[in-house]
Amino acid sequence: MNSIEIRELTKAYGSHRAVDGLTFDVLPGRVTGFLGPNGAGKSTTMRLLLGLDRATSGTATIGGRRYLDLPDPLHRVGALLDAQSAHGGRTARDHLLFLAAAGRMPVRRVDEVLEQTGIASVARRRIKSFSLGMRQRLGIAAALLGDPGVLLLDEPTNGLDPEGIIWIRELMRGLAAEGRSVLVSSHLMSETSAFADHLVVLGKGKLLADTSMAEFIDARSTRRVRLRTSDPIRLRVALAREGFELAAADDGRWTVEGIRAEQLGNLAAREGIPVLELSDERASLEQAYLDLTADHAQFTATH
Amino acid sequence: MRAALPTVPSLHSEWIKIRSLRGTLGGLIAVLAATAGIQALTAAAIGQAEEGSMGSDPLFAAYYGISFGQIAAMVFGAGAVSSEFHNGALRTSLAAVPNRTRFYLSKIATVGVLALLTGQVTGLATFVAGQAFMGQYALELGDPGTYRAVVGSGLYLTLMALFAAGLTAVLRSGTVVLSLLIPFVLLVSFVVGEAAGGAAQFLPDRAGQLVVHSRMEGDLGPWTGLGVMALWAGAAVLGGWLAVRRRDA
Ligand SMILES: Nc1ncnc2c1ncn2[C@@H]1O[C@H](COP(=O)(O)OP(=O)(O)OP(=O)(O)O)[C@@H](O)[C@H]1O
Ligand SMILES: [Mg+2]
C-alpha cells in the first residue's frame, strides 16, 4: 500500500534519455537513499512518479496506482521537490493553507507542521525573504502536511544547518520506523549512509545498484587490516601458510589484504607472535560510491 | 469527464491562492477602483461642460472608465494564472490537485466568479458614481440601454479577465500576455477601430464594448457583440486547457 513501484521507466527529453529503463521498488519501513551524480535522473524520476512529467514509457506507481489516480494524493504521498517550488510573494502560512484546503485538512494541521519544522515564527513572512534552509523547511512542512505514508524528498539536507541535518535524519528514520516509505535523494554517500537502510544508485538514467546499505558496504569495501608487530618475520611466515601476505606500510606499520582483524588476532595469538596494534581498515564508502559511478558521471570538471 | 470537475476543496484552494497574492487581489480591487473612480473623476471634471463633452454616445460616455478597468481585469486574470509559473509553484499545485483538468477548471472558475462579482458591482457603481456628476446631462437607471450596460459592462470585464487568463496559460507568462494585450486595447484597437465595420468590429474589445453603446454602427448588436467577445475568451480558455493538459510541469 505504501510501496513505490518503478517499472521500465523511461523519460526522453528530445533524444536525451534522462531516465532509461529504470526498475526498482521502494519498500515501507526503511529509508531508501537515492544517489547519483548531477543529471543522473533522480529529480526526473520523482517528477514522473508525481505525474508532473509524462513518462515516455514504463510506469511509476504508488501501491499499484498512478499518483493521478489516488483519491487523496496529499494524504498518501508527501513530496519535497526543490526548495523553489513556491511562489515567493506568498507567506509560508498561506502556501501551506492552500495545500491544506486542497487536501481537506484543518487549519490546525498547518500550524502543527509549521511548529514541527521550526518555522512557526516566520510563518507570516513572504517566502521570497526566506533563506535556502528556511525554504527547505517549508518544503518539508508541505510534505508532512497530509501525514502521508510515502515521502519523496529531493535533497532535503540542501541548505540545512548541522542542527537541521541531524533533525531531518532523525525525522526520516522515525517516519520509516512508523512503517512509511521514505525515498531521499542525495549526492553524498557518507551523508546517506547515516540514515539509509537501502540504496538505489543511478548513473545517466540507468540503475547502477539496488541493494541494502549493509550489502553495499560488504561488497564494495575491500577488507584490510593494519597492524604493528615486534616480530614481522615470524608473522610473515605464519600468514604465508594461510595464504596472506604481509606488506610494509610507509609509517612503519604493516598491512594485510583480505583478512579481518579478528582472524589475524587469533592467528597471532596461536603462534605467540606479539601484535602491538591491530585494526580493520575499509576503503571509504565515499570512494566505493565514486568508483561505482565514475563511468556514469555526465558532468565532471576537467583538471 | 465528471471526475475532472472542480470540487469544493479545489475551488477553496484556488481562492486562497488568489487572495494571498498582492498582485491578484490588487488587480481585482483595481477593476472597481479604476472603472468607477476614473469615471467619477472625469465626469466631475468635464461632464457638465457641454452636451456630449464625454463622447457623442451618452451611454458609452457613462462607461468611459471601462477602458481603464479592462486593463485591471487583464492584470487580474493574467496574474492569477501566471503566479503558477513563478518558480516551481505549478508543481506544488499539481501535486495537490493532480488532475490537470480539475486544476485548470478550478482556477478558471474562481477567476470567473470573482471577476463576475466584482464586475457587477463595478457596472452599477460606475454608472451611479459617474452620473452623479453629470448634472443636467445625467442618464437615469431605466433610460434605454442602461440596465443592459450595467449588467453587460460587468460581463465584459469578466470576459476580459478570462481572455487574459486563458492566454497566460497558453503562453506561460503574464508579462508577455500583458505586453501584448495592453497596447492592443489602448492603441491598435483605437486606431483600427475608428474605421468602423469590416473585420475590426470583431476584435474582442471592440465587439465586447458594444454592450455599453446606445448606437450600433456595424453588423453586431450589443449582445451579439458580447457574444463575439465570449468566443474570444472561450477560445483562449480552451487553448489554455490544452496547454496545461499537455505540457510537463
Ligand atoms: N525539462 C527538461 N528538459 C530537458 N532536459 C531535462 C529536463 N529536466 C531534466 N532534464 C535532463 O535530464 C537529466 C536528468 O536530470 P535530473 O534533474 O533528473 O538529474 P538529477 O539526478 O536530479 O541531478 P542533480 O543531482 O543535479 O539534481 C539531465 O541531463 C537534465 O539535463
Ligand atoms: Mg535533482
Coordinates of C-alpha atoms and ligand atoms in Angstrom, one line a residue:
Chain A
M1 CA 0.0 0.0 0.0
N2 CA 2.8 2.4 0.9
S3 CA 5.4 1.0 -1.6
I4 CA 6.6 2.6 -4.7
E5 CA 7.0 0.6 -7.9
I6 CA 9.1 1.8 -10.8
R7 CA 8.9 -0.4 -13.9
E8 CA 10.9 0.0 -17.1
L9 CA 10.5 3.8 -16.6
T10 CA 11.9 5.9 -19.4
K11 CA 11.8 9.6 -20.0
A12 CA 13.3 11.2 -23.1
Y13 CA 13.8 14.9 -23.5
G14 CA 14.3 15.1 -27.2
S15 CA 16.9 12.5 -28.0
H16 CA 18.4 12.6 -24.5
R17 CA 17.2 9.9 -22.1
A18 CA 17.1 11.4 -18.6
V19 CA 15.7 8.2 -17.2
D20 CA 16.4 5.0 -19.1
G21 CA 14.6 1.7 -18.4
L22 CA 14.6 2.1 -14.6
T23 CA 13.1 -0.7 -12.5
F24 CA 13.2 -0.8 -8.7
D25 CA 10.9 -0.8 -5.6
V26 CA 10.9 1.4 -2.6
L27 CA 9.6 -0.5 0.4
P28 CA 7.9 0.7 3.5
G29 CA 9.6 0.6 6.9
R30 CA 13.0 1.8 5.7
V31 CA 14.8 4.8 4.4
T32 CA 15.9 4.4 0.8
G33 CA 18.8 6.6 -0.3
F34 CA 18.6 7.7 -3.9
L35 CA 22.1 8.5 -5.2
G36 CA 23.7 9.5 -8.4
P37 CA 25.8 12.3 -9.9
N38 CA 24.4 15.5 -11.3
G39 CA 22.0 14.8 -14.1
A40 CA 21.6 11.1 -13.2
G41 CA 17.8 11.4 -13.3
K42 CA 16.9 11.4 -9.6
S43 CA 14.7 14.5 -9.7
T44 CA 13.2 13.4 -13.0
T45 CA 12.2 10.1 -11.5
M46 CA 10.5 11.9 -8.7
R47 CA 8.6 14.2 -11.1
L48 CA 7.5 11.2 -13.1
L49 CA 6.2 9.5 -10.0
L50 CA 4.1 12.5 -9.2
G51 CA 2.8 12.7 -12.8
L52 CA 4.3 16.2 -13.2
D53 CA 6.3 15.0 -16.2
R54 CA 4.9 12.3 -18.6
A55 CA 6.9 9.1 -18.9
T56 CA 8.0 8.2 -22.4
S57 CA 7.3 4.6 -21.5
G58 CA 7.0 2.4 -18.4
T59 CA 5.2 3.1 -15.2
A60 CA 5.7 4.6 -11.8
T61 CA 3.1 3.7 -9.2
I62 CA 2.3 4.1 -5.5
G63 CA 0.8 1.0 -4.0
G64 CA 0.0 -0.1 -7.6
R65 CA -1.8 3.1 -8.6
R66 CA -0.7 6.1 -10.5
Y67 CA -0.4 9.3 -8.4
L68 CA -3.0 10.8 -10.7
D69 CA -5.5 8.1 -9.7
L70 CA -5.0 8.5 -6.0
P71 CA -8.3 9.8 -4.5
D72 CA -6.4 11.6 -1.7
P73 CA -2.9 12.3 -3.0
L74 CA -1.7 14.6 -0.2
H75 CA -2.6 12.0 2.4
R76 CA -0.8 9.3 0.5
V77 CA 2.4 11.0 -0.7
G78 CA 4.3 13.9 0.6
A79 CA 6.9 15.4 -1.7
L80 CA 9.7 17.9 -1.4
L81 CA 10.8 18.5 -4.9
D82 CA 13.1 21.5 -4.7
A83 CA 13.1 24.4 -2.4
Q84 CA 11.9 26.8 -5.0
S85 CA 8.6 25.2 -5.7
A86 CA 6.6 28.0 -4.0
H87 CA 5.6 31.5 -5.1
G88 CA 7.8 34.0 -3.4
G89 CA 5.0 36.5 -2.9
R90 CA 3.0 34.3 -0.6
T91 CA 3.6 33.9 3.1
A92 CA 4.7 30.4 4.3
R93 CA 1.4 30.0 6.1
D94 CA -0.7 30.9 3.0
H95 CA 1.4 28.4 1.0
L96 CA 0.5 25.7 3.4
L97 CA -3.1 26.9 3.7
F98 CA -3.9 26.4 0.1
L99 CA -2.4 22.9 0.2
A100 CA -4.4 22.1 3.3
A101 CA -7.6 23.4 1.6
A102 CA -7.0 21.2 -1.4
G103 CA -6.5 18.2 0.8
R104 CA -9.4 18.9 3.1
M105 CA -7.2 19.4 6.1
P106 CA -7.9 21.5 9.1
V107 CA -6.0 24.8 9.6
R108 CA -4.7 23.3 12.9
R109 CA -2.6 20.9 10.8
V110 CA -0.8 23.9 9.1
D111 CA 0.2 25.3 12.5
E112 CA 1.4 21.8 13.6
V113 CA 3.8 21.3 10.7
L114 CA 5.0 24.9 11.0
E115 CA 5.9 24.1 14.6
Q116 CA 7.4 20.8 13.7
T117 CA 9.7 22.2 11.1
G118 CA 10.7 25.1 13.3
I119 CA 9.5 27.9 11.0
A120 CA 6.4 29.0 13.0
S121 CA 8.0 32.3 13.9
V122 CA 8.4 33.3 10.3
A123 CA 5.1 31.8 9.1
R124 CA 3.6 35.2 8.2
R125 CA 6.6 36.4 6.2
R126 CA 6.8 36.2 2.4
I127 CA 8.7 33.3 1.1
K128 CA 11.0 35.4 -1.0
S129 CA 12.6 36.7 2.1
F130 CA 13.5 33.2 3.3
S131 CA 17.0 31.7 3.3
L132 CA 17.5 28.4 1.5
G133 CA 17.3 26.5 4.7
M134 CA 14.0 28.1 5.7
R135 CA 12.6 27.3 2.2
Q136 CA 13.8 23.8 2.7
R137 CA 12.0 23.5 6.0
L138 CA 8.8 24.9 4.4
G139 CA 9.1 22.3 1.7
I140 CA 9.4 19.6 4.4
A141 CA 6.4 21.1 6.2
A142 CA 4.4 20.8 3.0
A143 CA 5.5 17.2 2.5
L144 CA 4.4 16.3 6.1
L145 CA 1.1 18.2 5.9
G146 CA -1.1 15.2 4.9
D147 CA 0.6 12.8 7.3
P148 CA 1.4 10.6 4.2
G149 CA 2.6 7.0 4.1
V150 CA 5.1 7.8 1.3
L151 CA 7.7 10.5 1.4
L152 CA 9.7 11.7 -1.6
L153 CA 12.5 14.1 -0.5
D154 CA 14.8 15.6 -3.2
E155 CA 18.0 16.6 -1.5
P156 CA 16.3 17.6 1.8
T157 CA 19.5 18.5 3.6
N158 CA 20.4 21.1 0.9
G159 CA 20.9 24.3 2.8
L160 CA 20.2 23.0 6.2
D161 CA 22.5 23.8 9.1
P162 CA 24.2 21.0 11.1
E163 CA 21.4 21.0 13.7
G164 CA 18.9 20.8 10.8
I165 CA 20.7 17.9 9.2
I166 CA 20.6 15.9 12.4
W167 CA 16.9 16.8 12.8
I168 CA 15.9 15.7 9.3
R169 CA 18.0 12.5 9.8
E170 CA 16.1 11.6 12.9
L171 CA 12.8 12.6 11.3
M172 CA 13.3 10.3 8.3
R173 CA 14.4 7.4 10.5
G174 CA 11.3 8.0 12.7
L175 CA 9.0 8.1 9.7
A176 CA 10.4 4.9 8.3
A177 CA 10.1 3.2 11.7
E178 CA 6.4 4.0 11.6
G179 CA 6.1 1.9 8.5
R180 CA 6.3 4.6 5.9
S181 CA 8.3 4.5 2.6
V182 CA 10.9 7.2 2.5
L183 CA 12.9 7.9 -0.7
V184 CA 15.6 10.5 -0.2
S185 CA 18.0 11.7 -2.9
S186 CA 21.5 13.0 -2.2
H187 CA 24.9 13.4 -3.7
L188 CA 26.8 12.2 -0.7
M189 CA 27.3 8.6 0.2
S190 CA 28.7 9.4 3.6
E191 CA 25.7 11.5 4.4
T192 CA 23.3 8.9 3.1
S193 CA 24.9 6.1 5.0
A194 CA 24.0 7.9 8.2
F195 CA 20.3 7.4 7.7
A196 CA 19.6 5.0 4.8
D197 CA 18.8 1.3 5.1
H198 CA 18.7 0.7 1.4
L199 CA 20.3 2.2 -1.6
V200 CA 19.3 2.9 -5.2
V201 CA 22.1 4.3 -7.3
L202 CA 21.6 5.9 -10.7
G203 CA 24.0 6.9 -13.4
K204 CA 23.0 8.6 -16.7
G205 CA 19.4 7.5 -16.1
K206 CA 20.2 3.8 -15.6
L207 CA 20.2 1.7 -12.4
L208 CA 23.7 1.0 -11.1
A209 CA 22.8 -0.5 -7.8
D210 CA 19.7 -1.5 -5.8
T211 CA 21.0 -3.0 -2.6
S212 CA 20.8 -2.8 1.2
M213 CA 23.3 -0.4 2.8
A214 CA 25.0 -3.3 4.6
E215 CA 25.4 -5.4 1.5
F216 CA 26.8 -2.4 -0.3
I217 CA 29.4 -1.8 2.4
D218 CA 30.3 -5.5 2.5
A219 CA 30.6 -5.9 -1.3
R220 CA 32.2 -2.6 -2.1
S221 CA 34.8 -2.2 0.5
T222 CA 37.8 -4.4 0.4
R223 CA 39.0 -6.0 3.7
R224 CA 42.3 -5.0 5.0
V225 CA 44.0 -4.8 8.4
R226 CA 46.7 -2.5 9.6
L227 CA 49.0 -3.6 12.4
R228 CA 52.2 -3.1 14.4
T229 CA 54.3 -6.0 15.5
S230 CA 57.7 -6.6 17.1
D231 CA 58.2 -9.8 15.1
P232 CA 57.3 -9.3 11.4
I233 CA 59.5 -12.2 10.2
R234 CA 57.6 -14.9 12.1
L235 CA 54.3 -13.2 11.3
R236 CA 55.1 -13.1 7.6
V237 CA 55.8 -16.9 7.7
A238 CA 52.6 -17.6 9.7
L239 CA 50.5 -15.5 7.4
A240 CA 52.0 -17.1 4.3
R241 CA 51.0 -20.5 5.5
E242 CA 47.4 -19.3 5.5
G243 CA 47.8 -17.6 2.1
F244 CA 48.1 -14.0 3.2
E245 CA 50.8 -11.6 2.5
L246 CA 52.4 -9.1 5.0
A247 CA 53.1 -5.8 3.3
A248 CA 55.0 -2.9 4.7
A249 CA 53.1 0.4 5.0
D250 CA 55.0 3.7 4.9
D251 CA 54.6 4.6 8.5
G252 CA 56.4 1.5 9.9
R253 CA 53.2 -0.4 10.2
W254 CA 52.1 -3.4 8.2
T255 CA 49.0 -4.2 6.2
V256 CA 47.5 -7.5 5.2
E257 CA 44.9 -7.6 2.4
G258 CA 41.7 -9.8 2.5
I259 CA 41.7 -10.6 6.2
R260 CA 39.8 -9.3 9.2
A261 CA 41.4 -8.1 12.5
E262 CA 39.6 -10.8 14.4
Q263 CA 41.1 -13.5 12.1
L264 CA 44.6 -12.1 12.3
G265 CA 44.5 -11.6 16.0
N266 CA 43.6 -15.2 16.6
L267 CA 46.3 -16.4 14.3
A268 CA 49.0 -14.3 16.0
A269 CA 47.8 -15.5 19.5
R270 CA 48.0 -19.1 18.4
E271 CA 51.6 -18.6 17.1
G272 CA 52.5 -16.5 20.1
I273 CA 53.5 -13.5 18.0
P274 CA 53.2 -10.2 19.7
V275 CA 50.9 -7.8 18.0
L276 CA 51.0 -4.2 19.3
E277 CA 48.3 -2.6 17.3
L278 CA 45.6 -4.1 15.1
S279 CA 42.7 -2.5 13.2
D280 CA 40.3 -3.2 10.3
E281 CA 40.6 -0.7 7.5
R282 CA 37.9 -0.2 5.0
A283 CA 38.1 1.6 1.7
S284 CA 36.0 4.6 2.4
L285 CA 32.3 4.3 1.5
E286 CA 32.5 7.5 -0.5
Q287 CA 35.4 6.1 -2.5
A288 CA 33.4 2.9 -3.2
Y289 CA 30.4 5.0 -4.3
L290 CA 32.6 7.2 -6.6
D291 CA 34.2 4.1 -8.1
L292 CA 30.7 2.8 -8.9
T293 CA 29.5 6.0 -10.6
A294 CA 32.8 7.0 -12.1
D295 CA 32.0 6.0 -15.6
H296 CA 28.5 7.4 -15.4
A297 CA 29.1 11.0 -14.3
Q298 CA 27.8 13.3 -17.0
F299 CA 29.4 16.4 -15.8
T300 CA 32.9 16.3 -14.5
A301 CA 35.4 19.1 -14.1
T302 CA 38.5 18.8 -16.2
H303 CA 41.7 19.4 -14.4
Chain B
M1 CA -15.3 14.0 -17.6
R2 CA -17.4 14.2 -14.4
A3 CA -14.4 13.1 -12.4
A4 CA -12.4 16.2 -13.6
L5 CA -14.9 18.9 -12.5
P6 CA -13.8 21.3 -9.8
T7 CA -14.5 20.2 -6.2
V8 CA -15.2 22.4 -3.1
P9 CA -11.6 21.8 -1.8
S10 CA -10.0 22.6 -5.2
L11 CA -12.0 25.8 -5.5
H12 CA -11.3 26.8 -1.9
S13 CA -7.6 26.2 -2.6
E14 CA -7.7 28.5 -5.7
W15 CA -9.4 31.2 -3.7
I16 CA -6.7 31.1 -1.1
K17 CA -4.1 31.4 -3.8
I18 CA -5.7 34.5 -5.3
R19 CA -6.3 36.3 -2.0
S20 CA -2.8 35.6 -0.7
L21 CA -1.0 37.4 -3.5
R22 CA -0.9 41.2 -3.6
G23 CA -0.9 41.3 -7.4
T24 CA -4.0 39.3 -8.0
L25 CA -6.1 40.7 -5.1
G26 CA -4.9 44.2 -6.1
G27 CA -5.9 43.6 -9.7
L28 CA -9.4 42.6 -8.6
I29 CA -9.8 45.7 -6.4
A30 CA -8.4 47.9 -9.2
V31 CA -11.1 46.8 -11.6
L32 CA -13.7 48.6 -9.4
A33 CA -11.4 51.4 -8.4
A34 CA -10.2 52.2 -11.9
T35 CA -13.5 51.9 -13.7
A36 CA -15.7 53.7 -11.2
G37 CA -13.0 56.1 -9.9
I38 CA -11.9 57.3 -13.3
Q39 CA -15.5 57.6 -14.5
A40 CA -16.4 59.8 -11.5
L41 CA -13.2 61.9 -11.7
T42 CA -13.7 62.5 -15.4
A43 CA -17.4 63.3 -15.1
A44 CA -16.6 65.7 -12.3
A45 CA -14.0 67.5 -14.4
I46 CA -15.7 67.8 -17.7
G47 CA -19.1 66.1 -17.5
Q48 CA -21.1 69.3 -17.4
A49 CA -19.0 71.4 -19.7
E50 CA -21.4 70.9 -22.6
E51 CA -23.6 68.3 -24.1
G52 CA -21.6 65.3 -25.3
S53 CA -18.4 66.5 -23.7
M54 CA -17.5 63.0 -22.7
G55 CA -18.4 61.5 -26.1
S56 CA -21.3 61.6 -28.6
D57 CA -22.8 58.3 -27.3
P58 CA -24.1 59.2 -23.8
L59 CA -24.3 55.5 -22.7
F60 CA -20.7 54.8 -23.8
A61 CA -19.7 58.0 -22.1
A62 CA -21.2 56.7 -18.9
Y63 CA -18.6 53.8 -19.2
Y64 CA -15.6 55.9 -20.2
G65 CA -13.8 54.3 -17.2
I66 CA -14.1 50.8 -18.6
S67 CA -11.1 51.4 -20.9
F68 CA -9.0 51.5 -17.7
G69 CA -10.9 48.9 -15.8
Q70 CA -10.4 46.4 -18.5
I71 CA -6.7 46.7 -18.0
A72 CA -7.1 45.9 -14.3
A73 CA -9.3 42.9 -15.3
M74 CA -6.5 41.6 -17.6
V75 CA -3.9 42.1 -14.9
F76 CA -6.1 40.1 -12.5
G77 CA -6.8 37.3 -15.0
A78 CA -3.2 37.0 -16.2
G79 CA -1.8 37.3 -12.7
A80 CA -4.0 34.5 -11.3
V81 CA -2.6 32.1 -13.9
S82 CA 1.0 33.4 -14.2
S83 CA 1.6 33.0 -10.5
E84 CA 1.7 29.3 -11.2
F85 CA 4.7 29.8 -13.5
H86 CA 6.6 31.6 -10.8
N87 CA 9.4 29.3 -9.7
G88 CA 8.1 25.8 -9.5
A89 CA 4.7 26.8 -8.0
L90 CA 2.8 24.8 -10.6
R91 CA 4.5 21.6 -9.3
T92 CA 3.2 22.1 -5.8
S93 CA -0.3 23.0 -7.2
L94 CA -0.4 19.8 -9.3
A95 CA 0.9 17.7 -6.5
A96 CA -2.1 18.9 -4.5
V97 CA -4.6 18.6 -7.4
P98 CA -3.0 16.1 -9.9
N99 CA -5.9 16.1 -12.3
R100 CA -4.9 18.9 -14.6
T101 CA -8.4 19.5 -16.0
R102 CA -9.8 19.9 -12.5
F103 CA -6.9 22.1 -11.5
Y104 CA -7.4 24.4 -14.5
L105 CA -11.2 24.5 -14.4
S106 CA -11.0 25.3 -10.7
K107 CA -8.7 28.2 -11.4
I108 CA -10.8 29.5 -14.3
A109 CA -14.0 29.1 -12.3
T110 CA -12.5 31.0 -9.4
V111 CA -11.2 33.8 -11.7
G112 CA -14.5 33.9 -13.5
V113 CA -16.7 34.1 -10.4
L114 CA -14.5 36.7 -8.7
A115 CA -14.4 38.8 -11.8
L116 CA -18.1 38.5 -12.3
L117 CA -19.0 39.6 -8.7
T118 CA -16.5 42.5 -8.9
G119 CA -17.7 43.3 -12.5
Q120 CA -21.3 43.6 -11.5
V121 CA -20.5 45.8 -8.5
T122 CA -18.3 47.9 -10.8
G123 CA -21.0 48.1 -13.5
L124 CA -23.5 49.6 -11.1
A125 CA -21.0 51.8 -9.2
T126 CA -19.6 53.2 -12.4
F127 CA -23.0 54.2 -13.6
V128 CA -24.1 55.7 -10.3
A129 CA -20.9 57.4 -9.4
G130 CA -20.3 58.8 -13.0
Q131 CA -23.8 60.1 -13.5
A132 CA -23.9 61.8 -10.1
F133 CA -21.5 64.4 -11.6
M134 CA -23.3 64.9 -14.9
G135 CA -25.9 67.4 -13.7
Q136 CA -28.5 68.1 -16.4
Y137 CA -26.9 65.7 -18.9
A138 CA -27.1 62.7 -16.5
L139 CA -28.7 59.5 -17.5
E140 CA -31.1 57.7 -15.2
L141 CA -31.3 54.0 -14.5
G142 CA -34.2 52.8 -16.7
D143 CA -33.3 55.0 -19.6
P144 CA -32.9 52.9 -22.8
G145 CA -30.0 50.6 -22.7
T146 CA -28.9 51.5 -19.1
Y147 CA -29.8 48.2 -17.5
R148 CA -28.1 46.3 -20.3
A149 CA -25.0 48.5 -19.9
V150 CA -24.9 48.0 -16.1
V151 CA -25.0 44.2 -16.4
G152 CA -23.1 44.0 -19.7
S153 CA -20.1 46.1 -18.5
G154 CA -19.6 43.6 -15.7
L155 CA -19.8 40.7 -18.1
Y156 CA -17.4 42.4 -20.4
L157 CA -14.8 42.8 -17.6
T158 CA -15.3 39.2 -16.6
L159 CA -14.7 38.0 -20.2
M160 CA -11.6 40.2 -20.4
A161 CA -10.2 38.6 -17.2
L162 CA -10.9 35.1 -18.6
F163 CA -9.4 36.0 -22.0
A164 CA -6.2 37.1 -20.3
A165 CA -6.2 34.1 -18.0
G166 CA -6.5 31.6 -20.9
L167 CA -3.8 33.3 -23.0
T168 CA -1.5 33.3 -20.0
A169 CA -1.9 29.5 -19.7
V170 CA -1.0 29.2 -23.4
L171 CA 2.0 31.5 -23.3
R172 CA 3.0 30.7 -19.7
S173 CA 3.9 34.3 -18.9
G174 CA 1.7 37.1 -17.6
T175 CA 4.3 39.7 -18.7
V176 CA 4.1 38.5 -22.3
V177 CA 0.3 38.5 -22.3
L178 CA 0.0 41.9 -20.7
S179 CA 2.6 43.4 -23.0
L180 CA 0.6 42.1 -26.0
L181 CA -2.9 42.9 -24.7
I182 CA -2.5 46.3 -23.1
P183 CA -1.0 48.0 -26.2
F184 CA -3.6 46.2 -28.2
V185 CA -6.6 47.6 -26.4
L186 CA -5.0 51.0 -25.9
L187 CA -3.7 51.6 -29.4
V188 CA -4.3 49.1 -32.1
S189 CA -8.0 48.7 -31.4
F190 CA -8.5 52.5 -31.1
V191 CA -6.7 53.2 -34.3
V192 CA -8.0 50.3 -36.3
G193 CA -11.4 50.5 -34.7
E194 CA -12.0 54.1 -35.9
A195 CA -12.7 52.6 -39.2
A196 CA -16.0 51.0 -38.0
G197 CA -17.3 47.9 -39.7
G198 CA -15.0 45.5 -41.5
A199 CA -13.1 42.9 -39.6
A200 CA -12.1 45.4 -36.8
Q201 CA -15.6 45.2 -35.3
F202 CA -14.9 41.6 -34.4
L203 CA -11.9 42.4 -32.3
P204 CA -12.5 41.3 -28.7
D205 CA -12.7 44.7 -27.1
R206 CA -14.5 46.4 -30.0
A207 CA -17.1 43.8 -30.1
G208 CA -17.5 43.4 -26.3
Q209 CA -17.8 47.1 -25.7
L210 CA -20.9 47.4 -27.9
V211 CA -22.8 46.3 -24.9
V212 CA -22.3 49.8 -23.4
H213 CA -23.1 51.6 -26.6
S214 CA -26.5 53.0 -27.5
R215 CA -25.8 53.3 -31.2
M216 CA -24.6 50.3 -33.3
E217 CA -22.7 51.2 -36.4
G218 CA -21.5 47.8 -37.7
D219 CA -23.1 44.4 -38.1
L220 CA -23.2 43.5 -34.4
G221 CA -25.7 44.3 -31.8
P222 CA -24.9 44.8 -28.1
W223 CA -25.5 41.2 -27.1
T224 CA -24.1 39.6 -30.3
G225 CA -21.0 41.8 -29.8
L226 CA -20.6 40.5 -26.3
G227 CA -21.1 37.0 -27.7
V228 CA -18.2 37.6 -30.1
M229 CA -16.1 38.6 -27.1
A230 CA -17.2 35.5 -25.3
L231 CA -16.0 33.4 -28.3
W232 CA -12.6 35.0 -28.0
A233 CA -12.4 34.4 -24.2
G234 CA -13.7 30.8 -24.8
A235 CA -11.0 30.1 -27.4
A236 CA -8.3 31.4 -25.1
V237 CA -9.6 29.4 -22.1
L238 CA -9.7 26.3 -24.3
G239 CA -6.2 26.9 -25.6
G240 CA -5.0 27.2 -22.1
W241 CA -6.7 23.9 -21.1
L242 CA -4.9 22.1 -23.9
A243 CA -1.6 23.6 -22.9
V244 CA -2.0 22.8 -19.2
R245 CA -3.0 19.2 -20.0
R246 CA -0.2 18.5 -22.5
R247 CA 2.9 20.1 -21.0
D248 CA 5.3 18.8 -18.4
A249 CA 5.2 20.8 -15.3
Ligands
LIG1 N1 12.6 19.8 -18.6 C1 13.7 19.2 -19.1 N2 14.0 19.4 -20.4 C2 15.2 18.9 -20.9 N3 16.0 18.1 -20.2 C3 15.8 17.9 -18.9 C4 14.6 18.5 -18.3 N4 14.6 18.1 -17.0 C5 15.7 17.3 -16.8 N5 16.4 17.2 -17.9 C6 17.7 16.5 -18.1 O1 17.5 15.2 -17.6 C7 18.7 14.8 -16.9 C8 18.4 14.3 -15.5 O2 18.1 15.5 -14.8 P1 17.7 15.4 -13.2 O3 17.3 16.8 -12.8 O4 16.6 14.3 -13.1 O5 19.0 14.9 -12.6 P2 19.3 14.7 -11.0 O6 19.8 13.3 -10.8 O7 18.2 15.2 -10.2 O8 20.6 15.7 -10.9 P3 21.0 16.7 -9.7 O9 21.8 15.8 -8.8 O10 21.9 17.7 -10.3 O11 19.8 17.2 -9.0 C9 19.7 15.9 -17.1 O12 20.6 15.6 -18.1 C10 18.8 17.1 -17.4 O13 19.5 18.0 -18.2
MG2 MG 18.0 16.8 -8.9

